[in-house]
Tab-separated table of C-alpha atoms in Angstrom:
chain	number	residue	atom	x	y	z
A	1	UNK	CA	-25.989	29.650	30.361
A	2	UNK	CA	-26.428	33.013	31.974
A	3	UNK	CA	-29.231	32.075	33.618
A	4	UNK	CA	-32.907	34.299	33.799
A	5	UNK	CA	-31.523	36.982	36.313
A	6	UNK	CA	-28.804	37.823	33.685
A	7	UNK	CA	-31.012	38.015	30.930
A	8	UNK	CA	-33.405	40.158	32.640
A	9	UNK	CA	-30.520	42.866	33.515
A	10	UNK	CA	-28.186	42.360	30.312
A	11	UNK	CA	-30.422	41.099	27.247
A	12	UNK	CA	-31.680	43.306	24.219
A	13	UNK	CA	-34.028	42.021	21.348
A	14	UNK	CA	-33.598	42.861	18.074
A	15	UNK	CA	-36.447	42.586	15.929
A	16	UNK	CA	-35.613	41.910	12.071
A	17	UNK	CA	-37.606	42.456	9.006
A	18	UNK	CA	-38.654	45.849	10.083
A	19	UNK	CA	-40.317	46.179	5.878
A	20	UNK	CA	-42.600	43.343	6.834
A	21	UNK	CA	-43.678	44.825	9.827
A	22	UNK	CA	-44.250	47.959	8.111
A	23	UNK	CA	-46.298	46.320	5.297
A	24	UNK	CA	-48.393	44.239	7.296
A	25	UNK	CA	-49.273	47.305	10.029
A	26	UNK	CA	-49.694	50.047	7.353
A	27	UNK	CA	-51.789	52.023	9.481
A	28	UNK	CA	-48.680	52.475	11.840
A	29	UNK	CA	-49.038	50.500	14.887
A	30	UNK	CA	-46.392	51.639	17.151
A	31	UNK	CA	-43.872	48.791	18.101
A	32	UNK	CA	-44.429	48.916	21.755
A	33	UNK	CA	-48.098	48.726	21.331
A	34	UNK	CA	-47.340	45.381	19.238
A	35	UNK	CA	-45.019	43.895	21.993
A	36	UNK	CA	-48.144	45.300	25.025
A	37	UNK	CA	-50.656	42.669	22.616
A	38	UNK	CA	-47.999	39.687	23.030
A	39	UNK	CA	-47.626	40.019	26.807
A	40	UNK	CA	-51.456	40.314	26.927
A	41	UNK	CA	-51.725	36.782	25.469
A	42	UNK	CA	-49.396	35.395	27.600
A	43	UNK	CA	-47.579	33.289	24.662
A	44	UNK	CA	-43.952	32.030	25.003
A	45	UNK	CA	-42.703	35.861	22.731
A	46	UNK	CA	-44.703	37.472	25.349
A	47	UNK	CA	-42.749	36.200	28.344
A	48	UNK	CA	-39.597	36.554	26.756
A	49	UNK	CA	-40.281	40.148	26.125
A	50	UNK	CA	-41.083	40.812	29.894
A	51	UNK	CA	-38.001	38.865	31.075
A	52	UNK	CA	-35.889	41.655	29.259
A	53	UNK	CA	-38.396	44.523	30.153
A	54	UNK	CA	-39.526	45.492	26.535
A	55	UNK	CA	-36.004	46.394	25.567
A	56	UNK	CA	-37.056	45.428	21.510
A	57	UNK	CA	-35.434	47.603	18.770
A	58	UNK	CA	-36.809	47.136	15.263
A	59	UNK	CA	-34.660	46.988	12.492
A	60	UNK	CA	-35.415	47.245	8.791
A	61	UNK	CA	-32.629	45.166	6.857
A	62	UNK	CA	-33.536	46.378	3.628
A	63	UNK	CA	-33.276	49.987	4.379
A	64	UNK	CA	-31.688	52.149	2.163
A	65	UNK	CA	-31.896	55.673	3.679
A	66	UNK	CA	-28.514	56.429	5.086
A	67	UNK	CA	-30.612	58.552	7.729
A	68	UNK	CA	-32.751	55.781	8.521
A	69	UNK	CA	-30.001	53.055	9.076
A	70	UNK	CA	-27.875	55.948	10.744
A	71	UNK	CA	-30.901	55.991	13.480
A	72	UNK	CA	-31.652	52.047	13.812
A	73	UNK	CA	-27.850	51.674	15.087
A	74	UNK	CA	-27.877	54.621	17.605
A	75	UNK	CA	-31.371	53.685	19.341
A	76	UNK	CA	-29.661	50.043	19.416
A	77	UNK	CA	-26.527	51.352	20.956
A	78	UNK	CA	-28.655	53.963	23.355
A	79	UNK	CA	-30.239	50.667	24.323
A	80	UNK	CA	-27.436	48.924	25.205
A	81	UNK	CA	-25.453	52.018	26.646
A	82	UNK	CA	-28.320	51.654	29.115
A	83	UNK	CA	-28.097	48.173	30.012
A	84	UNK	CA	-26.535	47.022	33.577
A	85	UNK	CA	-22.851	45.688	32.165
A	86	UNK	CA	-23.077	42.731	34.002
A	87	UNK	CA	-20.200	40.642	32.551
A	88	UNK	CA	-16.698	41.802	31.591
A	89	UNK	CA	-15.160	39.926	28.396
A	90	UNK	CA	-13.156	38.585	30.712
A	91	UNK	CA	-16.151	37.037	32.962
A	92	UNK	CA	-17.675	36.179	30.089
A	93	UNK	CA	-15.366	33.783	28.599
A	94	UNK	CA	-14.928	31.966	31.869
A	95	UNK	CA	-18.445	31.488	32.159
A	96	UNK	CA	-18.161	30.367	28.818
A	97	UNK	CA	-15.681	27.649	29.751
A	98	UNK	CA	-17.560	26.384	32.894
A	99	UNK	CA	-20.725	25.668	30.415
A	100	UNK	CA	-18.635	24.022	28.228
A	101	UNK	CA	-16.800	22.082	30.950
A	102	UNK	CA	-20.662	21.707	32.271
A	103	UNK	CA	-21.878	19.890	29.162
A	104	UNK	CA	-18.348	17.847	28.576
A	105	UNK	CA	-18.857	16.414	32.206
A	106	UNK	CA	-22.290	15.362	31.657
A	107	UNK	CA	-21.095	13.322	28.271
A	108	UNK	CA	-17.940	12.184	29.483
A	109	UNK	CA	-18.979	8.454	30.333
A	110	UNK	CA	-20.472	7.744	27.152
A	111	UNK	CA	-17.279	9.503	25.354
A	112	UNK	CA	-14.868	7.592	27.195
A	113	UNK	CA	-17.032	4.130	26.990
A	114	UNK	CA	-16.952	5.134	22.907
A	115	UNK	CA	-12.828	5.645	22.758
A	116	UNK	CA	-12.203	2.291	25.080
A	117	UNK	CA	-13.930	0.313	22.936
A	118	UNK	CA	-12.017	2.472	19.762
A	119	UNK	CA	-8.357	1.866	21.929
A	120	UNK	CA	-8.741	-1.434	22.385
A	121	UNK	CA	-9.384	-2.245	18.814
A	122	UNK	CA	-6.212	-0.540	17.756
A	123	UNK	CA	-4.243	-2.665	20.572
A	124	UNK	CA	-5.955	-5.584	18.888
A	125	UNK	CA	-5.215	-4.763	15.481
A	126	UNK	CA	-1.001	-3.992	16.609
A	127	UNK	CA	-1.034	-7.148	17.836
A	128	UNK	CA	-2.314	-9.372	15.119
A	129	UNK	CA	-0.129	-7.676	12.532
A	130	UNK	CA	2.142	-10.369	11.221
A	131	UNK	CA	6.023	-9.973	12.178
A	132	UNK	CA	7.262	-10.866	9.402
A	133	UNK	CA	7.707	-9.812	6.341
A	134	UNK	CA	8.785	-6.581	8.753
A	135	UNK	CA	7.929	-3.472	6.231
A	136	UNK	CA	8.070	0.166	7.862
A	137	UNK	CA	4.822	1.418	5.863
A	138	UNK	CA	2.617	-1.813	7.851
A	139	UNK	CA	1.533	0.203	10.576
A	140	UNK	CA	0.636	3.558	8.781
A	141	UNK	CA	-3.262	2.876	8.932
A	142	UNK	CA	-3.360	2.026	12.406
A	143	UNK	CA	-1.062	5.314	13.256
A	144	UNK	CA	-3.056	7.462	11.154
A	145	UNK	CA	-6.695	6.169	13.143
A	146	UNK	CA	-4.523	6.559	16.191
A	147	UNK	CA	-3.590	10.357	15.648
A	148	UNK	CA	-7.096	10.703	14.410
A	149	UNK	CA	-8.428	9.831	17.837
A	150	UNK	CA	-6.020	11.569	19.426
A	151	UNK	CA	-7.202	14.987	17.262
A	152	UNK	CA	-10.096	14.521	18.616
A	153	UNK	CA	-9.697	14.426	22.180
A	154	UNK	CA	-7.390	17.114	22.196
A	155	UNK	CA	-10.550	19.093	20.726
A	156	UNK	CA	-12.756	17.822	23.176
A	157	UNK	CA	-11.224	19.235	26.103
A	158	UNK	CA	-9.059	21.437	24.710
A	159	UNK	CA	-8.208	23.850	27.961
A	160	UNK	CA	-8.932	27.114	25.222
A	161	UNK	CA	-12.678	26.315	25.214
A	162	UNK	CA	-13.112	24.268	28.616
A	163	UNK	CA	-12.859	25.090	32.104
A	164	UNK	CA	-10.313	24.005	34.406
A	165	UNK	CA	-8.786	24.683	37.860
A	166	UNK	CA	-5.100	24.935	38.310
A	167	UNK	CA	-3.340	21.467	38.072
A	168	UNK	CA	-6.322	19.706	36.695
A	169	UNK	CA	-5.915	17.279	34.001
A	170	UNK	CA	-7.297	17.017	30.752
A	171	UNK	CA	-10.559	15.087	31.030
A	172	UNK	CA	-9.629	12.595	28.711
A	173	UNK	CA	-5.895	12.550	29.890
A	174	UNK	CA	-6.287	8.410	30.761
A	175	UNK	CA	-7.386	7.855	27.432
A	176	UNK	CA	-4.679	10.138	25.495
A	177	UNK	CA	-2.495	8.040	28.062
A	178	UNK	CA	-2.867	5.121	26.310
A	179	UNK	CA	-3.078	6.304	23.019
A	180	UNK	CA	0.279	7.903	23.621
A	181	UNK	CA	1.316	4.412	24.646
A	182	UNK	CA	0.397	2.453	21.763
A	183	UNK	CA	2.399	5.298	19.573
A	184	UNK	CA	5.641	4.799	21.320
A	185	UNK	CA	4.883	0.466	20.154
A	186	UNK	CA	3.867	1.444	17.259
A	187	UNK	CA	6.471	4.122	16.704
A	188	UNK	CA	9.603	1.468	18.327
A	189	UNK	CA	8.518	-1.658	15.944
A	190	UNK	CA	8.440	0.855	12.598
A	191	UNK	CA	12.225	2.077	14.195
A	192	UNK	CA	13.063	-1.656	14.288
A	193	UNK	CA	11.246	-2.506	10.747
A	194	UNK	CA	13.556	0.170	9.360
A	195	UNK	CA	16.649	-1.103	10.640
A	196	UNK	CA	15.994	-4.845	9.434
A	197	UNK	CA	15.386	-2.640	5.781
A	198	UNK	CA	19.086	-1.763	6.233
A	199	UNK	CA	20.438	-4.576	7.052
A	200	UNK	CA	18.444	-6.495	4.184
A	201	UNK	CA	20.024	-3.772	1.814
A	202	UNK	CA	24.203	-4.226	3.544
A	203	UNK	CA	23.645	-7.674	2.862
A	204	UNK	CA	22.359	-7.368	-0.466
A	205	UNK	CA	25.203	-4.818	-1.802
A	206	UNK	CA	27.712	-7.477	0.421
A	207	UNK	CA	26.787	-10.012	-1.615
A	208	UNK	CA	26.656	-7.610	-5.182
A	209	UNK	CA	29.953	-6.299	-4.450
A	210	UNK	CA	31.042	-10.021	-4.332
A	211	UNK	CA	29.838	-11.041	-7.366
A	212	UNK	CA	31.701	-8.414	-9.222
A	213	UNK	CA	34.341	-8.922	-7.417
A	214	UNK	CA	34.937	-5.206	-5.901
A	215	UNK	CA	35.247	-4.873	-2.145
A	216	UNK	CA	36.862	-2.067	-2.006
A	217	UNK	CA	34.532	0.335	-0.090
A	218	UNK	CA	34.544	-2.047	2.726
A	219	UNK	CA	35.307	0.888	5.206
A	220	UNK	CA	31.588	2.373	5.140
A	221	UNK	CA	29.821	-1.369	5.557
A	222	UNK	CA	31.754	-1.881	8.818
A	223	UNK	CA	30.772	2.081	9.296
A	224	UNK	CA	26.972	1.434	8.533
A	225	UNK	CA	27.118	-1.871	10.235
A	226	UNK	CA	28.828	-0.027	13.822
A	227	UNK	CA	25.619	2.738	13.327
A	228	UNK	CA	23.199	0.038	13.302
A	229	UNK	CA	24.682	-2.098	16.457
A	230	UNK	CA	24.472	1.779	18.510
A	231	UNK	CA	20.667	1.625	18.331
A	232	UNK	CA	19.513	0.157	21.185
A	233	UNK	CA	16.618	-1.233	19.067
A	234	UNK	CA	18.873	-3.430	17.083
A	235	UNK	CA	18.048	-5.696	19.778
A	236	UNK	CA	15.391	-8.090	17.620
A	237	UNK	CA	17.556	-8.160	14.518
A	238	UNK	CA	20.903	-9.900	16.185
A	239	UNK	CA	20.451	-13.001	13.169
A	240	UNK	CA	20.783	-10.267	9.970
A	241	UNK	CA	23.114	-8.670	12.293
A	242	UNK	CA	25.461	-11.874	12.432
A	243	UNK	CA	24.916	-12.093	8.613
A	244	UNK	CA	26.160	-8.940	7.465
A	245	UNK	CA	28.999	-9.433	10.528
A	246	UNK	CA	30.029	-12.842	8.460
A	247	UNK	CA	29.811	-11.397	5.043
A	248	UNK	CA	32.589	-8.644	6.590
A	249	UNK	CA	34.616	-10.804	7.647
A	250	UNK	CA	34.416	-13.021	4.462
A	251	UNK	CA	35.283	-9.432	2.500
A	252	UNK	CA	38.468	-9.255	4.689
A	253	UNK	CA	39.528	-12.426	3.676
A	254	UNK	CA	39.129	-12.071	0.068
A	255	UNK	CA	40.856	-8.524	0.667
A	256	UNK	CA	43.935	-9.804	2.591
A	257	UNK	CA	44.498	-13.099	0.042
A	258	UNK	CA	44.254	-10.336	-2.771
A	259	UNK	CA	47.027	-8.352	-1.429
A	260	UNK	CA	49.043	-11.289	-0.271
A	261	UNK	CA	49.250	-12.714	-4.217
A	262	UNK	CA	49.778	-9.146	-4.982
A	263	UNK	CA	52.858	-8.862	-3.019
A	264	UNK	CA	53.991	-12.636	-3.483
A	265	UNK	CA	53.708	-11.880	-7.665
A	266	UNK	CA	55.694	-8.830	-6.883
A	267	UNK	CA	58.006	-11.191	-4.928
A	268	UNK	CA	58.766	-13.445	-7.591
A	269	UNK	CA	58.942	-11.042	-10.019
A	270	UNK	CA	62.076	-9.391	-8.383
A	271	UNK	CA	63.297	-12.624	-7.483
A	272	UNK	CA	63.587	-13.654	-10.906
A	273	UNK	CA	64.992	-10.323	-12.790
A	274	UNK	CA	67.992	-10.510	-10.071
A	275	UNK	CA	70.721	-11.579	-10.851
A	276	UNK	CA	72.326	-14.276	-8.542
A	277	UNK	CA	75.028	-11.574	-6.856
A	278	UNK	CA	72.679	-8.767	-6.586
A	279	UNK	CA	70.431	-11.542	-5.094
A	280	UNK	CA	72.802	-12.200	-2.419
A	281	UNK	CA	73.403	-9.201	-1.781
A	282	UNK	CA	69.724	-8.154	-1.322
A	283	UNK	CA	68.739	-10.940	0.380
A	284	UNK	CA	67.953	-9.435	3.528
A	285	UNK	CA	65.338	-7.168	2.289
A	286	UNK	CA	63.682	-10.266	0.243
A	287	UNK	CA	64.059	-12.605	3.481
A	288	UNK	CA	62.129	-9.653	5.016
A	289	UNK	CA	59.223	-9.188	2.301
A	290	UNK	CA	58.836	-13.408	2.951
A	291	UNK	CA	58.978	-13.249	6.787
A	292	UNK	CA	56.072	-10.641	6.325
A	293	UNK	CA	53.834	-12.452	4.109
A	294	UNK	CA	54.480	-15.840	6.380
A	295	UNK	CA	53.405	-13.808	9.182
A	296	UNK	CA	50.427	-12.306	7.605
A	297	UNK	CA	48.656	-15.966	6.260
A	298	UNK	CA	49.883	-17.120	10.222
């Protein structure tokens, strides 16, 4: 990642278990003397050593001297205060991101061959899910795999921890593309499952309300009803829609012929506590009440 020229200007080692070392040299030998022996044999420790020019601290974990551990940090710091500062944080992280974006590109076929094959099974599955009975909750374990996948993309080249130049799309944008497709199908035929739901329930209190024989709230089934039509994905449910339309118009009917033998008992009733003058005299306002009601069954 930062490549040998880095690591031969910017690199410390730190050496742990500094109370082994100490109890397997106990005649003293000096640390640099110990790190001279491993260049001499030329072993892999050896060459890492001279890539970073013997800059090796030892550190004893286990100390307990406040003196002692007071020392092992500044000789680690004096170390590194020496260094050449070769990266800023800044520099740092974007190098960061291009080895990231570096290893991403190198896997990318075999991730995107991987989450074809997963897309295309989810297509497969939306499609062979049965129409009917429609149900709302029949597409929640192909949604949740869906969003899964699409979690997991958005982690793989998530622009925080990979590299990109300005305007670039995500690397798996195509894929995410149709993922984001197949939600809006998925997404539209749950919208339409939920509005055949509502009609199944106006029809079924339509058809309560006429068994018992009260109709009176008619106002908020035409209001539902109006709602439902507004959506433009009513579209597939035009037959329930008819249905609950009919029953409506039935309630009217039984609404108006209720009012009409209301007024024509009244009617009668007046008719026969007149007496024959008053009756003539009134008749204008009687002739009226029947013209209505003719009019009204017209």
């Amino acid at each position: 990642m930062f490549g040998e020229e880095n690591l031969c200007k910017s690199c410390v080692i730190l050496i742990t278990y500094g109370d082994n070392y100490k109890k397997k040299y106990q005649g003293g030998l000096p640390l640099e003397d110990w790190i001279r022996e491993q260049n001499e044999e030329k072993k892999e420790l050896g060459q890492l050593f001279q890539l970073v020019k013997n800059r090796c601290i030892l550190f004893n974990n286990r100390c307990k001297d406040m003196k002692d551990k007071t020392m092992q940090k500044r000789k680690l710091i004096d170390l590194v205060n020496e260094l050449d500062q070769g990266y800023t944080k800044t520099q740092f992280l974007k190098l960061s991101k291009q080895h990231h974006r570096f290893i991403l590109d190198t896997q990318f076929p075999r991730i995107e061959r991987k989450y074809k094959r997963r897309i295309q099974k989810l297509f497969d599955s939306f499609f062979s899910i049965p129409s009917s009975p429609r149900n709302p909750d029949r597409f929640e374990d192909l949604l949740q795999k869906l969003r899964n996948y699409l979690k997991q993309l958005n982690e793989k080249d998530d622009p925080q921890e990979i590299f990109y130049d300005d305007g670039e799309p995500l690397v798996f944008h195509n894929l995410r593309k149709e993922l984001n497709k197949l939600e809006s199908m998925i997404v539209r035929e749950r919208h339409v499952d939920e509005i055949d739901k509502e009609l199944d329930q106006l029809i079924e209190n339509l058809e309560h309300n006429f068994v018992m024989n009260s109709i009176d709230d008619l106002a908020s089934f035409v209001s539902k009803l109006n709602d439902i039509r507004s959506n433009p994905d009513c579209s597939n449910n035009n037959h329930k829609i008819e249905i609950v339309n009919k029953k409506i118009w039935m309630a009217k009917q039984v609404i108006t012929k209720h009012s009409l033998e209301s007024q024509i008992s009244q009617l009668k009733k007046d008719v026969s506590t007149t007496k024959l003058k008053d009756f003539f005299r009134n008749y204008d306002p009687v002739f009226k009440s029947l013209k209505d009601l003719r009019d009204t069954i017209d």
